[in-house]
Amino acid sequence: MGNRAVVTAPDKNLALYLHWNGGCDTVELLLKRRALQGYRPPNQDCYGWARMAQVVGNFFEGSLSVGIDRYRNLGDQGDNGVYFIDGWKIVDRYATAYDEGWNAVGLKLIDPLRRAARVRLR
């Protein structure tokens, strides 16, 4: 197991998979640093996703810390859920919702902007 998370845009096209360090503090910091460096945001185009994957991979090192794929292939990997970003800010965070038989029935909003509201780009 890891400390997994998925980061995607509202269009749910491409997504970044974090196997380690998928907590809100780390994701917020990574997004804020990319914004301060002037990188184009991931939801702008595929080059934004490529740069984000490169920077995250370089930061965490190793060969299994980060992945990029279509959101439909990743979905919610557990642990920290799915972060939806707009530009370089977290706008929503969801986790898989289960019924009483532990069948996936959709997504539920978690931690609604509580943490993301603290991040201010200067």
XYZ file of N, CA and C in Angstrom:
366
model
N 0.833 -1.177 0.000
C 0.000 0.000 0.000
C 0.875 1.235 0.000
N 0.241 2.319 -0.320
C 0.949 3.584 -0.345
C 0.137 4.631 0.383
N 0.319 5.844 -0.021
C -0.457 6.982 0.462
C -1.023 7.626 -0.797
N -1.854 6.873 -1.494
C -2.220 7.148 -2.872
C -3.237 8.267 -3.038
N -3.185 8.858 -4.247
C -4.165 9.859 -4.656
C -4.140 9.954 -6.174
N -5.199 10.507 -6.703
C -5.291 10.795 -8.126
C -5.603 12.276 -8.256
N -4.939 12.937 -9.194
C -5.174 14.351 -9.462
C -5.679 14.456 -10.895
N -6.810 15.126 -11.087
C -7.372 15.281 -12.428
C -8.052 16.639 -12.530
N -8.475 16.968 -13.726
C -9.222 18.193 -13.974
C -10.713 17.850 -14.044
N -11.583 18.844 -13.984
C -13.018 18.560 -14.039
C -13.468 17.792 -15.287
N -12.722 17.866 -16.383
C -13.117 17.120 -17.582
C -12.828 15.622 -17.467
N -12.108 15.221 -16.435
C -11.768 13.815 -16.157
C -11.117 13.136 -17.367
N -10.271 13.843 -18.076
C -9.571 13.251 -19.212
C -8.291 12.585 -18.710
N -7.214 13.329 -18.612
C -5.968 12.784 -18.085
C -5.939 12.912 -16.566
N -5.107 12.090 -15.945
C -4.974 12.136 -14.489
C -3.577 11.707 -14.088
N -3.140 12.230 -12.972
C -1.838 11.902 -12.404
C -2.069 11.009 -11.184
N -1.369 9.908 -11.122
C -1.466 8.977 -9.997
C -0.252 9.165 -9.114
N -0.491 9.389 -7.841
C 0.571 9.471 -6.844
C 0.481 8.246 -5.960
N 1.530 7.444 -5.945
C 1.517 6.259 -5.092
C 1.895 6.610 -3.659
N 2.819 7.533 -3.512
C 3.251 7.993 -2.195
C 2.932 9.472 -2.088
N 2.809 9.954 -0.900
C 2.634 11.380 -0.645
C 1.415 11.974 -1.341
N 0.277 11.297 -1.259
C -0.942 11.801 -1.858
C -1.820 12.581 -0.905
N -1.273 12.929 0.252
C -2.042 13.718 1.214
C -2.251 15.133 0.724
N -3.243 15.787 1.275
C -3.623 17.126 0.836
C -2.471 18.122 0.960
N -1.715 18.057 2.056
C -0.592 18.995 2.234
C 0.410 18.887 1.100
N 0.753 17.669 0.715
C 1.741 17.462 -0.344
C 1.188 17.887 -1.696
N -0.043 17.523 -1.988
C -0.639 17.886 -3.279
C -0.742 19.404 -3.398
N -1.185 20.073 -2.339
C -1.260 21.540 -2.359
C 0.110 22.158 -2.608
N 1.121 21.650 -1.927
C 2.472 22.183 -2.084
C 2.987 21.976 -3.509
N 2.786 20.801 -4.060
C 3.233 20.540 -5.431
C 2.546 21.471 -6.426
N 1.261 21.681 -6.256
C 0.532 22.578 -7.157
C 1.011 24.019 -7.008
N 1.187 24.449 -5.780
C 1.625 25.821 -5.542
C 3.014 26.067 -6.132
N 3.912 25.109 -5.969
C 5.274 25.263 -6.508
C 5.264 25.356 -8.030
N 4.402 24.549 -8.686
C 4.329 24.599 -10.151
C 3.811 25.955 -10.608
N 2.850 26.492 -9.886
C 2.298 27.802 -10.232
C 3.362 28.886 -10.098
N 4.112 28.823 -9.006
C 5.153 29.831 -8.780
C 6.276 29.734 -9.814
N 6.487 28.542 -10.349
C 7.508 28.365 -11.376
C 7.010 28.783 -12.755
N 5.742 29.107 -12.860
C 5.199 29.590 -14.120
C 4.854 28.512 -15.137
N 4.767 27.268 -14.704
C 4.400 26.197 -15.631
C 2.941 26.339 -16.040
N 2.644 25.926 -17.258
C 1.239 25.940 -17.674
C 0.512 24.849 -16.899
N -0.727 25.103 -16.522
C -1.468 24.144 -15.700
C -1.843 22.888 -16.473
N -1.970 21.771 -15.773
C -2.300 20.505 -16.417
C -3.610 20.519 -17.189
N -4.620 21.230 -16.678
C -5.890 21.207 -17.393
C -5.895 22.112 -18.624
N -4.749 22.755 -18.913
C -4.655 23.567 -20.134
C -4.416 22.683 -21.350
N -3.501 21.716 -21.216
C -3.214 20.810 -22.334
C -2.316 19.672 -21.853
N -1.979 18.753 -22.757
C -1.190 17.580 -22.374
C 0.229 17.952 -21.940
N 0.753 19.078 -22.402
C 2.087 19.491 -21.988
C 2.113 19.865 -20.510
N 1.017 20.432 -20.023
C 0.917 20.739 -18.597
C 0.952 19.470 -17.755
N 0.250 18.422 -18.215
C 0.274 17.141 -17.501
C 1.661 16.513 -17.557
N 2.305 16.599 -18.715
C 3.643 16.017 -18.857
C 4.636 16.703 -17.923
N 4.581 18.008 -17.851
C 5.493 18.744 -16.965
C 5.221 18.389 -15.509
N 3.943 18.306 -15.150
C 3.617 17.967 -13.763
C 4.130 16.567 -13.417
N 3.936 15.612 -14.304
C 4.422 14.250 -14.059
C 5.940 14.228 -13.943
N 6.619 14.989 -14.786
C 8.078 15.031 -14.743
C 8.570 15.606 -13.417
N 8.002 16.714 -13.022
C 8.443 17.379 -11.794
C 8.157 16.513 -10.571
N 6.970 15.907 -10.517
C 6.628 15.050 -9.384
C 7.539 13.828 -9.357
N 7.784 13.219 -10.518
C 8.680 12.064 -10.589
C 10.087 12.402 -10.148
N 10.583 13.550 -10.567
C 11.922 13.977 -10.151
C 11.973 14.239 -8.648
N 10.913 14.806 -8.105
C 10.880 15.137 -6.693
C 10.877 13.880 -5.829
N 10.027 12.894 -6.183
C 9.898 11.697 -5.370
C 10.932 10.639 -5.692
N 11.538 10.715 -6.869
C 12.523 9.743 -7.334
C 11.922 8.339 -7.394
N 12.747 7.346 -7.599
C 12.264 5.981 -7.732
C 11.566 5.770 -9.067
N 11.000 4.589 -9.244
C 10.366 4.287 -10.525
C 8.876 3.996 -10.411
N 8.326 4.023 -9.212
C 6.916 3.681 -9.042
C 6.131 4.749 -8.285
N 6.651 5.950 -8.194
C 5.998 6.947 -7.364
C 4.914 7.730 -8.086
N 4.931 7.761 -9.416
C 3.992 8.590 -10.155
C 3.609 7.902 -11.463
N 2.375 8.110 -11.870
C 1.918 7.585 -13.150
C 0.982 8.583 -13.796
N 0.781 8.453 -15.087
C -0.164 9.304 -15.797
C -0.958 8.417 -16.740
N -2.264 8.635 -16.755
C -3.149 7.794 -17.573
C -4.473 8.533 -17.737
N -5.364 7.943 -18.471
C -6.725 8.458 -18.553
C -7.388 8.262 -17.190
N -8.200 9.227 -16.801
C -8.875 9.126 -15.506
C -9.703 7.849 -15.417
N -10.362 7.475 -16.506
C -11.227 6.281 -16.477
C -10.444 5.014 -16.128
N -9.129 5.015 -16.386
C -8.293 3.860 -16.051
C -7.767 3.917 -14.620
N -7.799 5.084 -14.025
C -7.278 5.248 -12.664
C -8.393 5.334 -11.637
N -9.326 6.240 -11.831
C -10.411 6.424 -10.863
C -9.872 6.725 -9.480
N -10.577 6.309 -8.469
C -10.174 6.516 -7.085
C -9.290 5.346 -6.661
N -8.054 5.609 -6.338
C -7.111 4.570 -5.934
C -7.126 4.307 -4.427
N -8.005 4.964 -3.727
C -8.085 4.771 -2.281
C -7.245 5.781 -1.533
N -7.078 5.588 -0.284
C -6.291 6.433 0.620
C -6.788 7.880 0.648
N -6.362 8.720 -0.304
C -6.664 10.147 -0.272
C -7.689 10.599 -1.294
N -8.215 9.703 -2.081
C -9.263 10.056 -3.024
C -8.752 10.711 -4.292
N -9.638 11.496 -4.905
C -9.363 12.159 -6.178
C -9.435 13.661 -5.972
N -8.362 14.347 -6.335
C -8.329 15.801 -6.290
C -8.678 16.329 -7.672
N -9.639 17.247 -7.737
C -9.971 17.914 -8.989
C -9.344 19.300 -8.929
N -8.574 19.634 -9.955
C -7.875 20.918 -9.956
C -8.357 21.784 -11.115
N -8.294 23.072 -10.897
C -8.549 24.048 -11.940
C -7.361 24.986 -11.904
N -6.593 25.001 -12.971
C -5.327 25.720 -12.932
C -4.419 25.005 -11.955
N -3.945 25.718 -10.954
C -3.065 25.126 -9.957
C -3.724 25.071 -8.582
N -5.058 25.074 -8.540
C -5.769 25.033 -7.261
C -6.665 23.809 -7.188
N -6.765 23.234 -6.003
C -7.706 22.151 -5.754
C -9.088 22.779 -5.626
N -10.033 22.306 -6.437
C -11.389 22.851 -6.369
C -12.368 21.872 -5.725
N -12.077 20.587 -5.775
C -12.918 19.571 -5.147
C -12.080 18.343 -4.843
N -12.591 17.533 -3.939
C -11.924 16.276 -3.598
C -13.002 15.235 -3.323
N -12.885 14.090 -3.985
C -13.896 13.050 -3.892
C -13.262 11.704 -3.540
N -14.092 10.839 -2.990
C -13.709 9.448 -2.738
C -14.859 8.570 -3.214
N -14.572 7.325 -3.451
C -15.609 6.386 -3.880
C -16.624 6.188 -2.762
N -17.888 6.237 -3.116
C -18.974 5.959 -2.167
C -19.387 4.503 -2.340
N -19.635 3.832 -1.230
C -20.017 2.418 -1.243
C -21.363 2.233 -0.575
N -22.108 1.231 -1.022
C -23.357 0.891 -0.352
C -23.062 -0.078 0.790
N -24.094 -0.566 1.442
C -23.902 -1.439 2.607
C -23.227 -2.758 2.266
N -23.234 -3.175 0.992
C -22.552 -4.402 0.563
C -21.163 -4.140 -0.001
N -20.638 -2.949 0.210
C -19.333 -2.519 -0.273
C -19.237 -2.533 -1.795
N -20.353 -2.212 -2.446
C -20.370 -2.032 -3.895
C -20.195 -0.553 -4.196
N -19.306 -0.225 -5.113
C -19.099 1.170 -5.487
C -20.370 1.713 -6.135
N -20.825 2.858 -5.633
C -22.062 3.446 -6.147
C -21.874 4.875 -6.635
N -20.658 5.337 -6.727
C -20.402 6.693 -7.200
C -19.314 7.361 -6.380
N -19.303 8.677 -6.447
C -18.316 9.460 -5.708
C -19.007 10.316 -4.665
N -18.317 10.525 -3.539
C -18.824 11.422 -2.501
C -17.791 12.508 -2.255
N -18.279 13.707 -2.010
C -17.416 14.845 -1.730
C -16.786 14.671 -0.360
N -15.465 14.815 -0.293
C -14.776 14.767 0.999
C -13.967 16.034 1.167
N -13.779 16.438 2.379
C -12.922 17.581 2.681
C -13.215 18.753 1.760
N -14.482 19.175 1.633
C -14.848 20.171 0.630
C -14.184 21.531 0.834
N -13.117 21.716 0.134
C -12.395 22.980 0.075
C -11.850 23.464 1.403
N -11.968 22.671 2.440
C -11.466 23.078 3.755
C -9.992 23.412 3.685
N -9.205 22.508 3.095
C -7.771 22.712 3.017
C -7.404 23.612 1.850
N -8.037 23.419 0.705
C -7.672 24.157 -0.490
C -7.866 25.664 -0.310
N -8.810 26.059 0.523
C -9.058 27.480 0.740
C -7.879 28.165 1.404
N -7.026 27.410 2.084
C -5.872 28.003 2.759
C -4.760 28.367 1.796
N -4.708 27.735 0.646
C -3.613 27.980 -0.284
C -3.896 29.251 -1.072
N -3.049 30.218 -0.935
C -3.175 31.477 -1.666
C -1.909 31.680 -2.476
N -2.072 31.882 -3.765
C -0.915 32.166 -4.615
C -0.624 33.656 -4.534
N 0.635 33.968 -4.383
C 1.010 35.387 -4.269
C 1.743 35.835 -5.502
